[in-house]
Short mmCIF file of C-alpha atoms in Angstrom, two decimals:
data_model
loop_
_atom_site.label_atom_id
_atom_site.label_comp_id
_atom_site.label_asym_id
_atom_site.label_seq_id
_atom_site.Cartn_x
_atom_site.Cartn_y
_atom_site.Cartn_z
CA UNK A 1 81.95 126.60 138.96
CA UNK A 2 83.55 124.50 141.57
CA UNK A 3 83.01 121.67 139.28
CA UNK A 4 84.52 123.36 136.44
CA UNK A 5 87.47 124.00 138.58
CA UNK A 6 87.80 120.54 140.20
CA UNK A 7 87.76 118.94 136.71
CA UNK A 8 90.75 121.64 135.98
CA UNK A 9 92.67 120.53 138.82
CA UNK A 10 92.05 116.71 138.08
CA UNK A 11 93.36 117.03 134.49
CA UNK A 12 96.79 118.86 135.78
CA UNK A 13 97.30 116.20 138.41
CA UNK A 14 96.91 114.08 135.64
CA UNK A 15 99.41 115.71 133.53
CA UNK A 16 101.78 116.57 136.12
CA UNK A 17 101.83 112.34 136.81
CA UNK A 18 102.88 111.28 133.32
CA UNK A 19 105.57 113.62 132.80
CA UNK A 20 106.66 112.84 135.90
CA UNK A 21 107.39 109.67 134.20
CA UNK A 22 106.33 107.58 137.71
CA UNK A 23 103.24 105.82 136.59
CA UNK A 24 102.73 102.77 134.39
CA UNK A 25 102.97 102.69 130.54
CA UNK A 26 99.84 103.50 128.97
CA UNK A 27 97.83 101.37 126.83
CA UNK A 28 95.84 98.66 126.06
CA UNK A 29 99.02 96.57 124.72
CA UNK A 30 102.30 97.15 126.26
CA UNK A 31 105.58 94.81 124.29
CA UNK A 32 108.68 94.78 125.96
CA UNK A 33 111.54 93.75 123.69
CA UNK A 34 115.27 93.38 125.53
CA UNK A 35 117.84 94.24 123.40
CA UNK A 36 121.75 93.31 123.01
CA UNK A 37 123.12 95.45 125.52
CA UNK A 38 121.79 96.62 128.89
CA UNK A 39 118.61 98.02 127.80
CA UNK A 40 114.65 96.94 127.18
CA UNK A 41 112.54 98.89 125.17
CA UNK A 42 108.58 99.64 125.82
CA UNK A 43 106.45 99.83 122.67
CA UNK A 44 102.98 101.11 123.38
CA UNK A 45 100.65 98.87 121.70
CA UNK A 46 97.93 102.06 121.10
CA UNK A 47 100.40 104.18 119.59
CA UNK A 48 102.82 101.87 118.03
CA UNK A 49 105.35 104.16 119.23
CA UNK A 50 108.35 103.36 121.82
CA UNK A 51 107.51 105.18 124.89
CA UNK A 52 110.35 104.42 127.38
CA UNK A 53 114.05 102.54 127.44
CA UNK A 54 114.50 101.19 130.46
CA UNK A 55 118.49 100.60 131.53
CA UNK A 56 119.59 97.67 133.26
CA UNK A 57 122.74 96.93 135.51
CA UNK A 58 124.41 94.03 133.63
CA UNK A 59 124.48 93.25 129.63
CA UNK A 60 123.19 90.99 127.46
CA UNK A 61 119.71 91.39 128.43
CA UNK A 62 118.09 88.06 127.12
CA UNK A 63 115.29 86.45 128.72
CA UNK A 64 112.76 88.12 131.03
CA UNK A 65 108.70 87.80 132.50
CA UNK A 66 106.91 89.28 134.95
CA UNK A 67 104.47 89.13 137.97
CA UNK A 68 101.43 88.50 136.85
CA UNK A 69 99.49 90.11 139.26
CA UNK A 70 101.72 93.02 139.09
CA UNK A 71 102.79 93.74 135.73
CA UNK A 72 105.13 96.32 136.69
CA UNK A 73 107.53 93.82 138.25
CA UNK A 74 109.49 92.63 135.32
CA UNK A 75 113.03 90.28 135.72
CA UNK A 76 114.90 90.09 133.19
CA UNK A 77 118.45 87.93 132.43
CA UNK A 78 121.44 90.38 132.13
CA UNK A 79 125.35 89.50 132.57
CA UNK A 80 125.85 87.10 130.21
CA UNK A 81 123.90 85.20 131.92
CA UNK A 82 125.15 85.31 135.57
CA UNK A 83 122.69 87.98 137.04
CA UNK A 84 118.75 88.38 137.04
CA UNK A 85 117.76 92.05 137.91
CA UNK A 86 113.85 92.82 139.03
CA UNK A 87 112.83 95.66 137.23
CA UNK A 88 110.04 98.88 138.35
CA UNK A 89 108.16 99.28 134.48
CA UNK A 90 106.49 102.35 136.37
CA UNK A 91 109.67 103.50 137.56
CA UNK A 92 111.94 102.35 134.82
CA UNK A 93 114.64 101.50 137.01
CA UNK A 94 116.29 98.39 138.22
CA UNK A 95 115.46 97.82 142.16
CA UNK A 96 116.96 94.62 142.54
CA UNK A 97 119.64 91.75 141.40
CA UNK A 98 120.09 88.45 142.40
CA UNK A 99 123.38 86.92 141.00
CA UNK A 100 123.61 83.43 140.10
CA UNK A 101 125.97 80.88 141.17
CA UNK A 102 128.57 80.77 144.49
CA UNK A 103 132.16 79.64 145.63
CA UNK A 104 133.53 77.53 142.45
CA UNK A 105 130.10 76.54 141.03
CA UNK A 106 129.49 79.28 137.88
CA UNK A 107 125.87 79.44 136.74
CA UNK A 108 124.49 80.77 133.53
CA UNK A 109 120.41 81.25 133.31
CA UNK A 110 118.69 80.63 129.92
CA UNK A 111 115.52 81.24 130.53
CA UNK A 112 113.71 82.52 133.54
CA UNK A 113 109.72 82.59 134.76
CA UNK A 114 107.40 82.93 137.73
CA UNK A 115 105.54 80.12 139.40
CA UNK A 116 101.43 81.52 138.44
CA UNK A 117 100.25 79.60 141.59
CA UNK A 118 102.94 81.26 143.83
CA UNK A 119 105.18 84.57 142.24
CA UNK A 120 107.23 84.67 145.00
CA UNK A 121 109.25 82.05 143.36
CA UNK A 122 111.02 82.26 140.07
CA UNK A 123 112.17 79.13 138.27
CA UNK A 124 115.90 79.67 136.56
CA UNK A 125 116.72 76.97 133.81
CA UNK A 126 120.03 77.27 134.35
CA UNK A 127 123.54 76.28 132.90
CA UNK A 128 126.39 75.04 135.61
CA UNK A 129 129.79 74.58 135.79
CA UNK A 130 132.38 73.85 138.56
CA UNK A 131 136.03 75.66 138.63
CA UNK A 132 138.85 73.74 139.74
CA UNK A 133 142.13 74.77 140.57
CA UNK A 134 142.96 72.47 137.50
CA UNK A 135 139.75 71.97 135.42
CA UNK A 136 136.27 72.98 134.97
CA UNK A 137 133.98 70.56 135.29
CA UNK A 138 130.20 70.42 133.67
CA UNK A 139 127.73 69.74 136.22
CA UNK A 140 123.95 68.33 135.08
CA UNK A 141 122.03 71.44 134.47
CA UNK A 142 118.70 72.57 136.78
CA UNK A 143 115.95 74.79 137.22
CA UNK A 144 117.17 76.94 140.29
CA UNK A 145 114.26 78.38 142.34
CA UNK A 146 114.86 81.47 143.62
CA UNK A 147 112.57 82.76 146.72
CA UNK A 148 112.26 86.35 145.92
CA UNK A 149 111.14 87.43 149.15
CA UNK A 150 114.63 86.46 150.60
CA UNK A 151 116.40 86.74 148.17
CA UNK A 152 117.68 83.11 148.47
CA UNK A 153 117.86 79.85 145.93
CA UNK A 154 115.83 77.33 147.79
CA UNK A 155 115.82 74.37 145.15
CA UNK A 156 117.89 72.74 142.41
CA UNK A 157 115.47 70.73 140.01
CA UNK A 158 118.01 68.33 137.75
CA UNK A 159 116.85 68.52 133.99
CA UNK A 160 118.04 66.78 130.96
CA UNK A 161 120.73 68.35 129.13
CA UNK A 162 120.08 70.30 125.58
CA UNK A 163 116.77 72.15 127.53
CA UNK A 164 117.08 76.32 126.91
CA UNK A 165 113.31 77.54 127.42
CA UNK A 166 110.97 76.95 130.53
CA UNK A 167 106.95 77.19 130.18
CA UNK A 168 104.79 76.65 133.19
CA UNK A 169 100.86 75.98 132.88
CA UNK A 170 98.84 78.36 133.76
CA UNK A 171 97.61 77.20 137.38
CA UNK A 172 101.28 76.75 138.39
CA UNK A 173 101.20 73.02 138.61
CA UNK A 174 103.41 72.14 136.54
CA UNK A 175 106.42 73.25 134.26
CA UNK A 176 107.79 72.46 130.62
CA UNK A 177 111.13 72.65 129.63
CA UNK A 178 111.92 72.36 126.06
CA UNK A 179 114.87 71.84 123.78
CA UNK A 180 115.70 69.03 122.29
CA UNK A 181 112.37 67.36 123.60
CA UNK A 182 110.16 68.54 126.44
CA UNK A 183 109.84 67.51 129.52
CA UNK A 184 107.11 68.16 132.25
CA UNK A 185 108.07 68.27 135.89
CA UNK A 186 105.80 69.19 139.23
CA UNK A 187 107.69 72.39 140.74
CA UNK A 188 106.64 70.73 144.18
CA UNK A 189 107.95 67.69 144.17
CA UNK A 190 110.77 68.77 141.10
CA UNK A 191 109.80 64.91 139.73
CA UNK A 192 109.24 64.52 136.05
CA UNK A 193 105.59 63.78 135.56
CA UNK A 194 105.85 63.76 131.54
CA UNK A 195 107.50 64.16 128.23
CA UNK A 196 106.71 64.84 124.50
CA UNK A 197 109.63 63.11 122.63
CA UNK A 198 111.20 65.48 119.77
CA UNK A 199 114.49 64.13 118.80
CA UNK A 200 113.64 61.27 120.40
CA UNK A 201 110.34 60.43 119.20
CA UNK A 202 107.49 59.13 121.74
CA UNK A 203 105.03 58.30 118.87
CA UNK A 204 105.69 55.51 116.71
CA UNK A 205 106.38 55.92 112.99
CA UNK A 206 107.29 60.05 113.48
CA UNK A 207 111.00 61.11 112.62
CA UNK A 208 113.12 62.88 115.07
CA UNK A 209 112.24 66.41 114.91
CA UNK A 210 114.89 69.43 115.83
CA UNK A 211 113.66 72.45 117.28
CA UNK A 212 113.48 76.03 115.84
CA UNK A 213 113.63 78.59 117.92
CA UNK A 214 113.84 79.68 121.23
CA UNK A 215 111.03 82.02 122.13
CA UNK A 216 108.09 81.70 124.52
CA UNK A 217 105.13 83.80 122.45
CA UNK A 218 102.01 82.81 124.22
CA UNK A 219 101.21 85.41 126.43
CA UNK A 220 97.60 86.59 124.54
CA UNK A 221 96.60 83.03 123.28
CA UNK A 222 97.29 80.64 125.78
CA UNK A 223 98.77 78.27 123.64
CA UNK A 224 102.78 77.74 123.38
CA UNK A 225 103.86 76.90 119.46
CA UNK A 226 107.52 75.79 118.63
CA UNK A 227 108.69 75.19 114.83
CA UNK A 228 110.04 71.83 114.34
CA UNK A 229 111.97 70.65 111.38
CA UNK A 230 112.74 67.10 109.97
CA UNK A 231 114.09 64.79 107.44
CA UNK A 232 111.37 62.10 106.07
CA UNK A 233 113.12 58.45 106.46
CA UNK A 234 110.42 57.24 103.29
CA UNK A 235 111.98 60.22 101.03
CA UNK A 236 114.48 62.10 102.37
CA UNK A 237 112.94 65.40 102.07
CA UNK A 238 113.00 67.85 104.88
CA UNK A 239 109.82 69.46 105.82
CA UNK A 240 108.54 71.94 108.34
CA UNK A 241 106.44 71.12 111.54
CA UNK A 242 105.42 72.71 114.76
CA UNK A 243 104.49 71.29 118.29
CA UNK A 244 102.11 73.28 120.69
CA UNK A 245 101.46 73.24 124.73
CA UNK A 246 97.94 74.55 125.52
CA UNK A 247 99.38 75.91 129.43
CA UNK A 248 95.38 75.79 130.06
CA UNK A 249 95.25 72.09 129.99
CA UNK A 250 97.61 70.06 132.29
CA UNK A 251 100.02 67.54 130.67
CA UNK A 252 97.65 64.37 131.52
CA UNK A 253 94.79 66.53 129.55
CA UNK A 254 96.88 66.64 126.44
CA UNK A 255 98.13 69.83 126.75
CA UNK A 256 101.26 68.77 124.33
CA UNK A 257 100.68 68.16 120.49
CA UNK A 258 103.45 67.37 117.81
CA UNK A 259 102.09 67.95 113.77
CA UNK A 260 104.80 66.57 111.53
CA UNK A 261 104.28 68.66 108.62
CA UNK A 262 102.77 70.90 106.95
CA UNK A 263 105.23 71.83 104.24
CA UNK A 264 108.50 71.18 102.72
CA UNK A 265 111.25 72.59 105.09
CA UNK A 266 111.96 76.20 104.71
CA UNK A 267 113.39 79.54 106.03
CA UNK A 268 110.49 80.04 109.00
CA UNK A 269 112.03 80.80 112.60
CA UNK A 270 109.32 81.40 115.49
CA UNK A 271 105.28 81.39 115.18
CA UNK A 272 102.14 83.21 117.40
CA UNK A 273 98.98 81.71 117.65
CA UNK A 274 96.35 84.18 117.98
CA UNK A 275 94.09 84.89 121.05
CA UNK A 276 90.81 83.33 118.90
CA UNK A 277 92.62 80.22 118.45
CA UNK A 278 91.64 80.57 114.62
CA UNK A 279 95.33 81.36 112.85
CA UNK A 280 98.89 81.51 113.20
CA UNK A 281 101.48 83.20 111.87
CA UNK A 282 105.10 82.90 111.56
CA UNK A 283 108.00 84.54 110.23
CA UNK A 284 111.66 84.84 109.32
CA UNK A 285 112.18 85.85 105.56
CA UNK A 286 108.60 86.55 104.89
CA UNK A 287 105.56 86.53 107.35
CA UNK A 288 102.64 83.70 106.77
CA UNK A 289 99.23 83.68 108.20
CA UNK A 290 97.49 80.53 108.71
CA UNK A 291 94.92 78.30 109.78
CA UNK A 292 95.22 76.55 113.19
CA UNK A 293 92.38 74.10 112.47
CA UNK A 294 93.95 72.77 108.99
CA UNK A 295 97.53 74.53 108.90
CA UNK A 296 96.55 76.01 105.16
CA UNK A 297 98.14 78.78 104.01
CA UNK A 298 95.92 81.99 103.66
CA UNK A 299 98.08 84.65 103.06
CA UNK A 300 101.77 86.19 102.79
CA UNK A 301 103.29 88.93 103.76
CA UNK A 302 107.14 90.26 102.64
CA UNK A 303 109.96 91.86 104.53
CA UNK A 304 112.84 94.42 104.51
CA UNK A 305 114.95 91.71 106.10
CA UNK A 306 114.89 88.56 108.83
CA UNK A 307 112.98 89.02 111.72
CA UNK A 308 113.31 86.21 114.14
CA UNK A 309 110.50 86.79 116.42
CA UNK A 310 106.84 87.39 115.97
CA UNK A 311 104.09 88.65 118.15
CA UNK A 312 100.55 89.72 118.11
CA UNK A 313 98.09 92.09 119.66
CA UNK A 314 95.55 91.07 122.34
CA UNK A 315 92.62 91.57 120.00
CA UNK A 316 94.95 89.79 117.36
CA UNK A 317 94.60 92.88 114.75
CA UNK A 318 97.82 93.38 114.73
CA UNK A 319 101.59 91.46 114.53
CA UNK A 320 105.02 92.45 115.46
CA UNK A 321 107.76 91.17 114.35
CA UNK A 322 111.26 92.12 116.31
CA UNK A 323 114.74 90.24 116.56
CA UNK A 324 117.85 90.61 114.46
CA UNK A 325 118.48 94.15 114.50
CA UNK A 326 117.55 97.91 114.86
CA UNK A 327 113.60 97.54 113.66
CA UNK A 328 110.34 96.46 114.08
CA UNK A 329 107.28 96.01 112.01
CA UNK A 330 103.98 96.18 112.44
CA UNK A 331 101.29 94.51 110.02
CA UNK A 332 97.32 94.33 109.98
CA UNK A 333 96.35 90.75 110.30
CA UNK A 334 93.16 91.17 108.53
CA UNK A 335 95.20 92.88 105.63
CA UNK A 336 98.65 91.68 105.91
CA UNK A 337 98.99 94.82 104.91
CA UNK A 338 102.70 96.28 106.76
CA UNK A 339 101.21 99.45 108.85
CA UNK A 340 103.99 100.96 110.43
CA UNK A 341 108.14 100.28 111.01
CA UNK A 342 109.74 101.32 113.89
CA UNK A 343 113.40 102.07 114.51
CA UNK A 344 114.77 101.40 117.87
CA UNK A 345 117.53 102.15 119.86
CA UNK A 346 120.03 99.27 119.84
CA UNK A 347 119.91 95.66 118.16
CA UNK A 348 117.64 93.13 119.77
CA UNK A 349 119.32 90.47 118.20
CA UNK A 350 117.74 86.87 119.83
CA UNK A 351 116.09 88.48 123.16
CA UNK A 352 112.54 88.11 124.02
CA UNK A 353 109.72 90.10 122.71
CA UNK A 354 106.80 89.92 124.77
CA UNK A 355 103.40 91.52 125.45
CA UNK A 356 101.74 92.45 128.63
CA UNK A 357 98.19 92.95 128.04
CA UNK A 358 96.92 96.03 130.61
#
């Protein structure tokens, strides 16, 4: 009897904790996609339903990551740029902001993420400009560090310009920024250890290739892919490429690898390589699953409309594709079969679309 009635009691506590709304999503899978205004919705991954909207303080939401040893703390770009708020996922609330720039220098963030070797610090890539009295003046752009436990920038890494997304390897050594080629820096020191030419190509005989997108979508697989696109000098055809960064190798272990092509150019916007390593997929007017070995095409998929990002399930049965308005859709990778479509609140236009595996 007791028994009975302590099970009881356990199950109301329960009960009475998630409607108080106070304890972390639920899950296996959690996605967090921002949207255009001052919100970020949380799609649970077992349901395939959205189970909170969490408000921020500025708009624009764009860019955004998390501890990784306490998934919960999520910051996120808001403001146009100018502000980064920390966000409680537990609490769904905003707890804190840190605004960028000071005095006459006026700072815009890209792309934000958290040193894996040290979370306390969060790397800005970051947009600056001086106001004058009588002119504004473009300074060279950085990765700002910001020490969250005072609240403080402490360092101002100089990158190249043309750089919009920041990737750091997985034991925090070092960081990638990418744009119009990618360069690898050691967030110690802030020197450039190493670079992966793009537009400017490092390998002989390879075109200059421009870069497609502007997503980071290798949270379950380990491995960063970025579509690249190209005109042939021989024939003057463009085709379709992609270059990877395995953030389990370092840069000196060949973490970085450009493939030229592996079609004629077409409409294709961001790509997810699963957690196996086996396939890929990609998307934009139509969603293509591949192989990562040989880059052949195995199967097709069509859409209601563009998506522009993609992203897939920590046991890789399932793909999401978000971006570019009010919907997202969910397919079966084994099928490529379209399960489920989801209408959300708002238009996530080009924000991030990540997932937090619990």
């Amino acid at each position: 009897m007791k028994r009975t009635v302590f099970f009881a009691l356990a199950l109301l506590g329960t009960a009475l904790l998630l409607a108080s709304g106070t304890t972390p999503a639920v899950g296996k899978d959690i996605l967090l996609q921002g949207m255009l205004h001052n919100q970020i919705n949380v799609l649970d991954g077992d349901k395939d339903e959205i189970v909170a909207t969490i408000s921020t303080q500025g708009k624009k939401v764009t860019n955004f990551t998390w501890d990784p040893k306490d998934l919960d703390k999520v910051y996120t770009i808001t403001d146009w740029g100018q502000q980064i708020e920390q966000l409680d996922l537990a609490g769904k609330k905003v707890v804190r902001t840190f605004r960028m720039g000071s005095g006459d220098v006026k700072v815009r963030a890209l792309d934000i993420e958290l040193n894996p070797a040290n979370p306390n610090l969060l790397y800005a890539l970051s947009l600056r400009q001086r106001w004058l009295s009588d002119e504004i003046v473009d300074m060279t752009p950085a990765v700002l560090v910001l020490d969250l436990t005072t609240g403080k920038f402490v360092k101002e890494i100089e990158i190249p310009r043309g750089c919009t997304n920041i990737f750091f390897g997985y034991d925090g050594s070092e960081f990638y920024v990418t744009g119009r080629d990618v360069y690898v820096f050691d967030p110690t020191t802030g020197k450039q250890v190493n670079i992966l030419g793009l537009a400017h190509p490092t390998t002989t005989g390879v075109d200059p290739q421009i870069s497609l997108n502007i997503w980071r979508l290798h949270d379950q697989s380990g491995m960063a892919m970025v579509l690249v696109g190209s005109q042939a000098t021989s024939n003057n055809l463009m085709y379709q490429g992609y270059y990877t960064i395995d953030l389990r190798k370092k840069s000196t272990e060949g973490s970085m690898k450009l493939v030229t092509d592996i079609g004629p150019l077409y409409n294709q916007f961001s790509a997810v390589v699963s957690p196996d390593r086996k396939y890929y997929y990609m998307v934009l007017n139509k969603v293509e699953k591949r192989d990562f070995a040989t880059n052949r095409l195995l199967a097709t998929a069509d859409v209601d409309k563009s998506y522009y990002t993609i992203q897939i399930s920590s046991d890789g049965k399932k793909v999401y594709l978000g971006g570019g308005g009010d919907s997202i859709l969910i397919y079966d990778t084994g099928t490529m079969k379209l399960l489920k479509r989801l209408d959300t609140p708002g238009d996530a236009v080009l924000t991030h679309f990540r997932v937090q595996k619990r």
